[in-house]
């Protein structure tokens, strides 16, 4: 469904903050403008209040992804439903500017921008896209990156529902860390084995003397 495209709005908003690293890029109207797309109508309507609104929504959207990642589907849906009730959408059919191969309008669902402010418009769009993605593909398609300390949100679009990281970079870092951990464990075991062997030999010798 076309509206699933808007689910990326939710991911981009959540990932403006990395709590584990203590970083936050959503700190100015310029940052919000970049998030919305500087040339969009939404960006042109921005006010200082929208920065505060979106920062508050970001916390609630992260909670949706975290609940889904933890396998708590009901909680994830309830949290998202609460947001959609607070920030309803105005869907409409669009396609006048887009044509199919036969020259006819390429009709598709679009979210009209009738919200009271830009922050509410962004939130409604993000939540609707996320809801479509969730219902079409499943709650388990929403995740939080497993590569510590990264806690970025992501949408799993893999064919076998196997995604665990937000990016190839995090996947590589996690794999390297796991490889090094295995090597350290193997090294520790190899160093311990000879000592254990010598201890066993001494015990056998001691037992032999006792037997005599």
PDB file of C-alpha atoms in Angstrom:
ATOM      1  CA  UNK A   1       0.000   0.000   0.000  1.00  0.00           C
ATOM      2  CA  UNK A   2       1.244   3.503  -0.865  1.00  0.00           C
ATOM      3  CA  UNK A   3       0.782   4.809   2.678  1.00  0.00           C
ATOM      4  CA  UNK A   4       3.384   2.342   4.005  1.00  0.00           C
ATOM      5  CA  UNK A   5       5.973   4.644   2.432  1.00  0.00           C
ATOM      6  CA  UNK A   6       5.334   7.133   5.230  1.00  0.00           C
ATOM      7  CA  UNK A   7       6.541   4.682   7.885  1.00  0.00           C
ATOM      8  CA  UNK A   8      10.044   6.002   7.233  1.00  0.00           C
ATOM      9  CA  UNK A   9       8.918   9.300   8.778  1.00  0.00           C
ATOM     10  CA  UNK A  10       8.641   7.487  12.123  1.00  0.00           C
ATOM     11  CA  UNK A  11      12.069   5.857  11.785  1.00  0.00           C
ATOM     12  CA  UNK A  12      13.781   9.121  10.875  1.00  0.00           C
ATOM     13  CA  UNK A  13      12.209  10.973  13.803  1.00  0.00           C
ATOM     14  CA  UNK A  14      13.091   8.284  16.361  1.00  0.00           C
ATOM     15  CA  UNK A  15      16.666   8.086  15.112  1.00  0.00           C
ATOM     16  CA  UNK A  16      17.362  11.774  15.616  1.00  0.00           C
ATOM     17  CA  UNK A  17      18.265  10.705  19.145  1.00  0.00           C
ATOM     18  CA  UNK A  18      20.649   7.993  20.333  1.00  0.00           C
ATOM     19  CA  UNK A  19      20.046   7.714  24.111  1.00  0.00           C
ATOM     20  CA  UNK A  20      22.861   5.245  24.775  1.00  0.00           C
ATOM     21  CA  UNK A  21      25.377   7.552  23.110  1.00  0.00           C
ATOM     22  CA  UNK A  22      23.857  10.736  24.535  1.00  0.00           C
ATOM     23  CA  UNK A  23      23.423  12.335  21.096  1.00  0.00           C
ATOM     24  CA  UNK A  24      20.467  14.353  19.836  1.00  0.00           C
ATOM     25  CA  UNK A  25      20.290  16.084  16.459  1.00  0.00           C
ATOM     26  CA  UNK A  26      16.742  17.413  16.829  1.00  0.00           C
ATOM     27  CA  UNK A  27      17.735  20.615  18.610  1.00  0.00           C
ATOM     28  CA  UNK A  28      16.777  23.419  16.221  1.00  0.00           C
ATOM     29  CA  UNK A  29      14.196  24.440  13.640  1.00  0.00           C
ATOM     30  CA  UNK A  30      16.795  23.876  10.933  1.00  0.00           C
ATOM     31  CA  UNK A  31      17.066  20.253  12.083  1.00  0.00           C
ATOM     32  CA  UNK A  32      13.271  19.886  11.974  1.00  0.00           C
ATOM     33  CA  UNK A  33      13.211  21.496   8.547  1.00  0.00           C
ATOM     34  CA  UNK A  34      15.735  18.941   7.313  1.00  0.00           C
ATOM     35  CA  UNK A  35      13.658  16.153   8.851  1.00  0.00           C
ATOM     36  CA  UNK A  36      10.517  17.335   7.050  1.00  0.00           C
ATOM     37  CA  UNK A  37      12.239  18.138   3.779  1.00  0.00           C
ATOM     38  CA  UNK A  38      13.204  21.772   3.357  1.00  0.00           C
ATOM     39  CA  UNK A  39      11.064  22.319   0.258  1.00  0.00           C
ATOM     40  CA  UNK A  40       7.823  20.839   1.602  1.00  0.00           C
ATOM     41  CA  UNK A  41       4.741  22.717   2.713  1.00  0.00           C
ATOM     42  CA  UNK A  42       5.221  21.150   6.124  1.00  0.00           C
ATOM     43  CA  UNK A  43       8.645  22.743   6.471  1.00  0.00           C
ATOM     44  CA  UNK A  44       7.320  26.152   5.468  1.00  0.00           C
ATOM     45  CA  UNK A  45       4.757  26.027   8.281  1.00  0.00           C
ATOM     46  CA  UNK A  46       7.250  25.261  11.047  1.00  0.00           C
ATOM     47  CA  UNK A  47       7.282  27.255  14.280  1.00  0.00           C
ATOM     48  CA  UNK A  48       9.295  26.942  17.489  1.00  0.00           C
ATOM     49  CA  UNK A  49       6.453  24.954  19.030  1.00  0.00           C
ATOM     50  CA  UNK A  50       6.869  22.189  16.469  1.00  0.00           C
ATOM     51  CA  UNK A  51      10.340  21.392  17.772  1.00  0.00           C
ATOM     52  CA  UNK A  52       8.921  20.746  21.248  1.00  0.00           C
ATOM     53  CA  UNK A  53       5.994  18.745  19.845  1.00  0.00           C
ATOM     54  CA  UNK A  54       8.177  16.461  17.747  1.00  0.00           C
ATOM     55  CA  UNK A  55      10.641  15.832  20.558  1.00  0.00           C
ATOM     56  CA  UNK A  56       7.742  14.668  22.741  1.00  0.00           C
ATOM     57  CA  UNK A  57       6.322  12.473  19.972  1.00  0.00           C
ATOM     58  CA  UNK A  58       9.773  10.974  19.381  1.00  0.00           C
ATOM     59  CA  UNK A  59       9.763   9.467  22.876  1.00  0.00           C
ATOM     60  CA  UNK A  60       6.357   7.880  22.278  1.00  0.00           C
ATOM     61  CA  UNK A  61       7.299   6.485  18.883  1.00  0.00           C
ATOM     62  CA  UNK A  62      10.476   4.957  20.302  1.00  0.00           C
ATOM     63  CA  UNK A  63       8.300   3.197  22.884  1.00  0.00           C
ATOM     64  CA  UNK A  64       6.311   1.631  20.009  1.00  0.00           C
ATOM     65  CA  UNK A  65       9.479   0.239  18.423  1.00  0.00           C
ATOM     66  CA  UNK A  66      10.832  -0.977  21.771  1.00  0.00           C
ATOM     67  CA  UNK A  67       7.595  -2.793  22.626  1.00  0.00           C
ATOM     68  CA  UNK A  68       7.601  -4.469  19.206  1.00  0.00           C
ATOM     69  CA  UNK A  69      11.267  -5.439  19.573  1.00  0.00           C
ATOM     70  CA  UNK A  70      10.513  -7.011  22.961  1.00  0.00           C
ATOM     71  CA  UNK A  71       7.703  -9.064  21.423  1.00  0.00           C
ATOM     72  CA  UNK A  72       4.923  -7.166  23.217  1.00  0.00           C
ATOM     73  CA  UNK A  73       2.635  -6.771  20.199  1.00  0.00           C
ATOM     74  CA  UNK A  74      -0.429  -5.611  22.138  1.00  0.00           C
ATOM     75  CA  UNK A  75       1.474  -2.835  23.875  1.00  0.00           C
ATOM     76  CA  UNK A  76       3.054  -1.690  20.606  1.00  0.00           C
ATOM     77  CA  UNK A  77      -0.359  -1.490  18.945  1.00  0.00           C
ATOM     78  CA  UNK A  78      -1.961   0.269  21.923  1.00  0.00           C
ATOM     79  CA  UNK A  79       0.783   2.891  21.984  1.00  0.00           C
ATOM     80  CA  UNK A  80       0.465   3.509  18.258  1.00  0.00           C
ATOM     81  CA  UNK A  81      -3.342   3.659  18.437  1.00  0.00           C
ATOM     82  CA  UNK A  82      -3.095   6.284  21.188  1.00  0.00           C
ATOM     83  CA  UNK A  83      -0.928   8.436  18.934  1.00  0.00           C
ATOM     84  CA  UNK A  84      -3.269   8.041  15.959  1.00  0.00           C
ATOM     85  CA  UNK A  85      -6.270   9.053  18.051  1.00  0.00           C
ATOM     86  CA  UNK A  86      -4.414  12.169  19.155  1.00  0.00           C
ATOM     87  CA  UNK A  87      -3.062  12.918  15.667  1.00  0.00           C
ATOM     88  CA  UNK A  88      -5.693  11.800  13.123  1.00  0.00           C
ATOM     89  CA  UNK A  89      -5.038  11.831   9.379  1.00  0.00           C
ATOM     90  CA  UNK A  90      -7.018  13.144   6.428  1.00  0.00           C
ATOM     91  CA  UNK A  91      -6.537  10.643   3.585  1.00  0.00           C
ATOM     92  CA  UNK A  92      -7.389  11.535   0.009  1.00  0.00           C
ATOM     93  CA  UNK A  93      -6.975  10.043  -3.459  1.00  0.00           C
ATOM     94  CA  UNK A  94      -4.211  11.692  -5.461  1.00  0.00           C
ATOM     95  CA  UNK A  95      -2.637  11.209  -8.871  1.00  0.00           C
ATOM     96  CA  UNK A  96      -3.296  14.253 -11.052  1.00  0.00           C
ATOM     97  CA  UNK A  97       0.443  14.934 -11.372  1.00  0.00           C
ATOM     98  CA  UNK A  98       1.402  11.277 -11.919  1.00  0.00           C
ATOM     99  CA  UNK A  99       0.540   9.230 -15.000  1.00  0.00           C
ATOM    100  CA  UNK A 100       0.728   5.526 -15.722  1.00  0.00           C
ATOM    101  CA  UNK A 101       2.160   4.045 -18.929  1.00  0.00           C
ATOM    102  CA  UNK A 102      -1.159   4.662 -20.732  1.00  0.00           C
ATOM    103  CA  UNK A 103      -1.225   8.310 -19.762  1.00  0.00           C
ATOM    104  CA  UNK A 104      -4.018   7.925 -17.252  1.00  0.00           C
ATOM    105  CA  UNK A 105      -3.785   9.339 -13.704  1.00  0.00           C
ATOM    106  CA  UNK A 106      -1.876   7.006 -11.397  1.00  0.00           C
ATOM    107  CA  UNK A 107      -4.407   7.104  -8.569  1.00  0.00           C
ATOM    108  CA  UNK A 108      -3.078   6.347  -5.088  1.00  0.00           C
ATOM    109  CA  UNK A 109      -3.798   7.139  -1.457  1.00  0.00           C
ATOM    110  CA  UNK A 110      -2.197  10.282  -0.098  1.00  0.00           C
ATOM    111  CA  UNK A 111      -2.310  11.993   3.300  1.00  0.00           C
ATOM    112  CA  UNK A 112      -3.667  15.536   3.020  1.00  0.00           C
ATOM    113  CA  UNK A 113      -1.997  18.202   5.143  1.00  0.00           C
ATOM    114  CA  UNK A 114      -4.927  19.645   7.114  1.00  0.00           C
ATOM    115  CA  UNK A 115      -3.344  19.411  10.589  1.00  0.00           C
ATOM    116  CA  UNK A 116      -3.314  22.413  12.929  1.00  0.00           C
ATOM    117  CA  UNK A 117       0.482  22.693  12.810  1.00  0.00           C
ATOM    118  CA  UNK A 118       3.509  21.172  11.109  1.00  0.00           C
ATOM    119  CA  UNK A 119       4.421  18.982  14.078  1.00  0.00           C
ATOM    120  CA  UNK A 120       0.959  17.437  14.149  1.00  0.00           C
ATOM    121  CA  UNK A 121       1.081  16.927  10.389  1.00  0.00           C
ATOM    122  CA  UNK A 122       4.423  15.121  10.580  1.00  0.00           C
ATOM    123  CA  UNK A 123       3.216  12.967  13.472  1.00  0.00           C
ATOM    124  CA  UNK A 124      -0.046  11.981  11.767  1.00  0.00           C
ATOM    125  CA  UNK A 125       1.830  11.050   8.605  1.00  0.00           C
ATOM    126  CA  UNK A 126       4.459   9.026  10.478  1.00  0.00           C
ATOM    127  CA  UNK A 127       1.887   7.152  12.564  1.00  0.00           C
ATOM    128  CA  UNK A 128      -0.339   6.302   9.624  1.00  0.00           C
ATOM    129  CA  UNK A 129       2.612   4.982   7.626  1.00  0.00           C
ATOM    130  CA  UNK A 130       3.787   2.931  10.588  1.00  0.00           C
ATOM    131  CA  UNK A 131       0.282   1.544  11.148  1.00  0.00           C
ATOM    132  CA  UNK A 132       0.017   0.418   7.523  1.00  0.00           C
ATOM    133  CA  UNK A 133       3.473  -1.171   7.670  1.00  0.00           C
ATOM    134  CA  UNK A 134       2.587  -2.921  10.923  1.00  0.00           C
ATOM    135  CA  UNK A 135      -0.752  -4.315   9.749  1.00  0.00           C
ATOM    136  CA  UNK A 136       0.494  -5.325   6.299  1.00  0.00           C
ATOM    137  CA  UNK A 137       3.764  -6.987   7.361  1.00  0.00           C
ATOM    138  CA  UNK A 138       3.444  -7.670  11.111  1.00  0.00           C
ATOM    139  CA  UNK A 139       4.445  -6.075  14.399  1.00  0.00           C
ATOM    140  CA  UNK A 140       7.681  -8.065  14.439  1.00  0.00           C
ATOM    141  CA  UNK A 141       8.845  -6.029  11.455  1.00  0.00           C
ATOM    142  CA  UNK A 142       9.513  -3.109  13.807  1.00  0.00           C
ATOM    143  CA  UNK A 143      12.827  -3.387  15.619  1.00  0.00           C
ATOM    144  CA  UNK A 144      15.584  -1.781  17.650  1.00  0.00           C
ATOM    145  CA  UNK A 145      19.198  -2.286  16.577  1.00  0.00           C
ATOM    146  CA  UNK A 146      20.967  -5.069  18.522  1.00  0.00           C
ATOM    147  CA  UNK A 147      24.457  -3.655  17.990  1.00  0.00           C
ATOM    148  CA  UNK A 148      25.349  -2.014  21.302  1.00  0.00           C
ATOM    149  CA  UNK A 149      25.471   0.853  22.022  1.00  0.00           C
ATOM    150  CA  UNK A 150      23.285   1.690  18.999  1.00  0.00           C
ATOM    151  CA  UNK A 151      19.549   1.735  19.713  1.00  0.00           C
ATOM    152  CA  UNK A 152      18.290   3.000  16.376  1.00  0.00           C
ATOM    153  CA  UNK A 153      14.849   1.979  15.169  1.00  0.00           C
ATOM    154  CA  UNK A 154      14.424   0.138  11.880  1.00  0.00           C
ATOM    155  CA  UNK A 155      11.785  -1.486   9.683  1.00  0.00           C
ATOM    156  CA  UNK A 156      12.512  -5.077   8.699  1.00  0.00           C
ATOM    157  CA  UNK A 157      11.717  -5.626   5.026  1.00  0.00           C
ATOM    158  CA  UNK A 158      13.766  -8.822   4.657  1.00  0.00           C
ATOM    159  CA  UNK A 159      12.061 -11.847   3.124  1.00  0.00           C
ATOM    160  CA  UNK A 160      12.767 -14.103   6.122  1.00  0.00           C
ATOM    161  CA  UNK A 161      12.197 -11.589   8.955  1.00  0.00           C
ATOM    162  CA  UNK A 162      15.848 -11.935   9.958  1.00  0.00           C
ATOM    163  CA  UNK A 163      16.967  -8.337  10.329  1.00  0.00           C
ATOM    164  CA  UNK A 164      18.491  -7.431  13.707  1.00  0.00           C
ATOM    165  CA  UNK A 165      20.489  -4.299  12.930  1.00  0.00           C
ATOM    166  CA  UNK A 166      19.621  -0.818  11.662  1.00  0.00           C
ATOM    167  CA  UNK A 167      22.390  -0.757   9.036  1.00  0.00           C
ATOM    168  CA  UNK A 168      25.141  -2.787   7.378  1.00  0.00           C
ATOM    169  CA  UNK A 169      27.642  -0.813   9.436  1.00  0.00           C
ATOM    170  CA  UNK A 170      26.091  -1.957  12.720  1.00  0.00           C
ATOM    171  CA  UNK A 171      25.783  -5.535  11.448  1.00  0.00           C
ATOM    172  CA  UNK A 172      29.483  -5.571  10.565  1.00  0.00           C
ATOM    173  CA  UNK A 173      30.471  -4.065  13.908  1.00  0.00           C
ATOM    174  CA  UNK A 174      28.396  -6.631  15.804  1.00  0.00           C
ATOM    175  CA  UNK A 175      29.863  -9.519  13.790  1.00  0.00           C
ATOM    176  CA  UNK A 176      33.424  -8.297  14.388  1.00  0.00           C
ATOM    177  CA  UNK A 177      32.732  -7.923  18.116  1.00  0.00           C
ATOM    178  CA  UNK A 178      31.286 -11.452  18.271  1.00  0.00           C
ATOM    179  CA  UNK A 179      34.301 -12.848  16.370  1.00  0.00           C
ATOM    180  CA  UNK A 180      36.762 -11.168  18.730  1.00  0.00           C
ATOM    181  CA  UNK A 181      34.832 -12.421  21.750  1.00  0.00           C
ATOM    182  CA  UNK A 182      35.019 -16.001  20.430  1.00  0.00           C
ATOM    183  CA  UNK A 183      38.755 -15.640  19.829  1.00  0.00           C
ATOM    184  CA  UNK A 184      39.317 -14.353  23.381  1.00  0.00           C
ATOM    185  CA  UNK A 185      37.352 -17.302  24.768  1.00  0.00           C
ATOM    186  CA  UNK A 186      39.311 -19.794  22.661  1.00  0.00           C
ATOM    187  CA  UNK A 187      42.594 -18.222  23.767  1.00  0.00           C
ATOM    188  CA  UNK A 188      41.577 -18.370  27.428  1.00  0.00           C
ATOM    189  CA  UNK A 189      40.611 -22.022  27.084  1.00  0.00           C
ATOM    190  CA  UNK A 190      43.888 -22.956  25.369  1.00  0.00           C
ATOM    191  CA  UNK A 191      45.893 -21.278  28.143  1.00  0.00           C
ATOM    192  CA  UNK A 192      43.893 -23.035  30.830  1.00  0.00           C
ATOM    193  CA  UNK A 193      44.083 -26.506  29.273  1.00  0.00           C
ATOM    194  CA  UNK A 194      47.872 -27.132  29.814  1.00  0.00           C
ATOM    195  CA  UNK A 195      47.648 -25.981  33.419  1.00  0.00           C
ATOM    196  CA  UNK A 196      44.724 -28.282  34.026  1.00  0.00           C
ATOM    197  CA  UNK A 197      46.650 -31.098  32.369  1.00  0.00           C
ATOM    198  CA  UNK A 198      49.691 -30.590  34.624  1.00  0.00           C
ATOM    199  CA  UNK A 199      47.450 -30.439  37.684  1.00  0.00           C
ATOM    200  CA  UNK A 200      45.861 -33.733  36.703  1.00  0.00           C
ATOM    201  CA  UNK A 201      49.300 -35.350  36.228  1.00  0.00           C
ATOM    202  CA  UNK A 202      50.444 -34.196  39.682  1.00  0.00           C
ATOM    203  CA  UNK A 203      47.290 -35.578  41.207  1.00  0.00           C
ATOM    204  CA  UNK A 204      47.902 -38.937  39.520  1.00  0.00           C
ATOM    205  CA  UNK A 205      51.530 -39.010  40.752  1.00  0.00           C
ATOM    206  CA  UNK A 206      50.410 -38.171  44.263  1.00  0.00           C
ATOM    207  CA  UNK A 207      47.836 -40.918  44.171  1.00  0.00           C
ATOM    208  CA  UNK A 208      50.446 -43.390  42.933  1.00  0.00           C
ATOM    209  CA  UNK A 209      52.786 -42.583  45.888  1.00  0.00           C
ATOM    210  CA  UNK A 210      49.927 -42.994  48.291  1.00  0.00           C
ATOM    211  CA  UNK A 211      49.071 -46.375  46.834  1.00  0.00           C
ATOM    212  CA  UNK A 212      52.636 -47.538  47.467  1.00  0.00           C
TER     213      UNK A 212
END
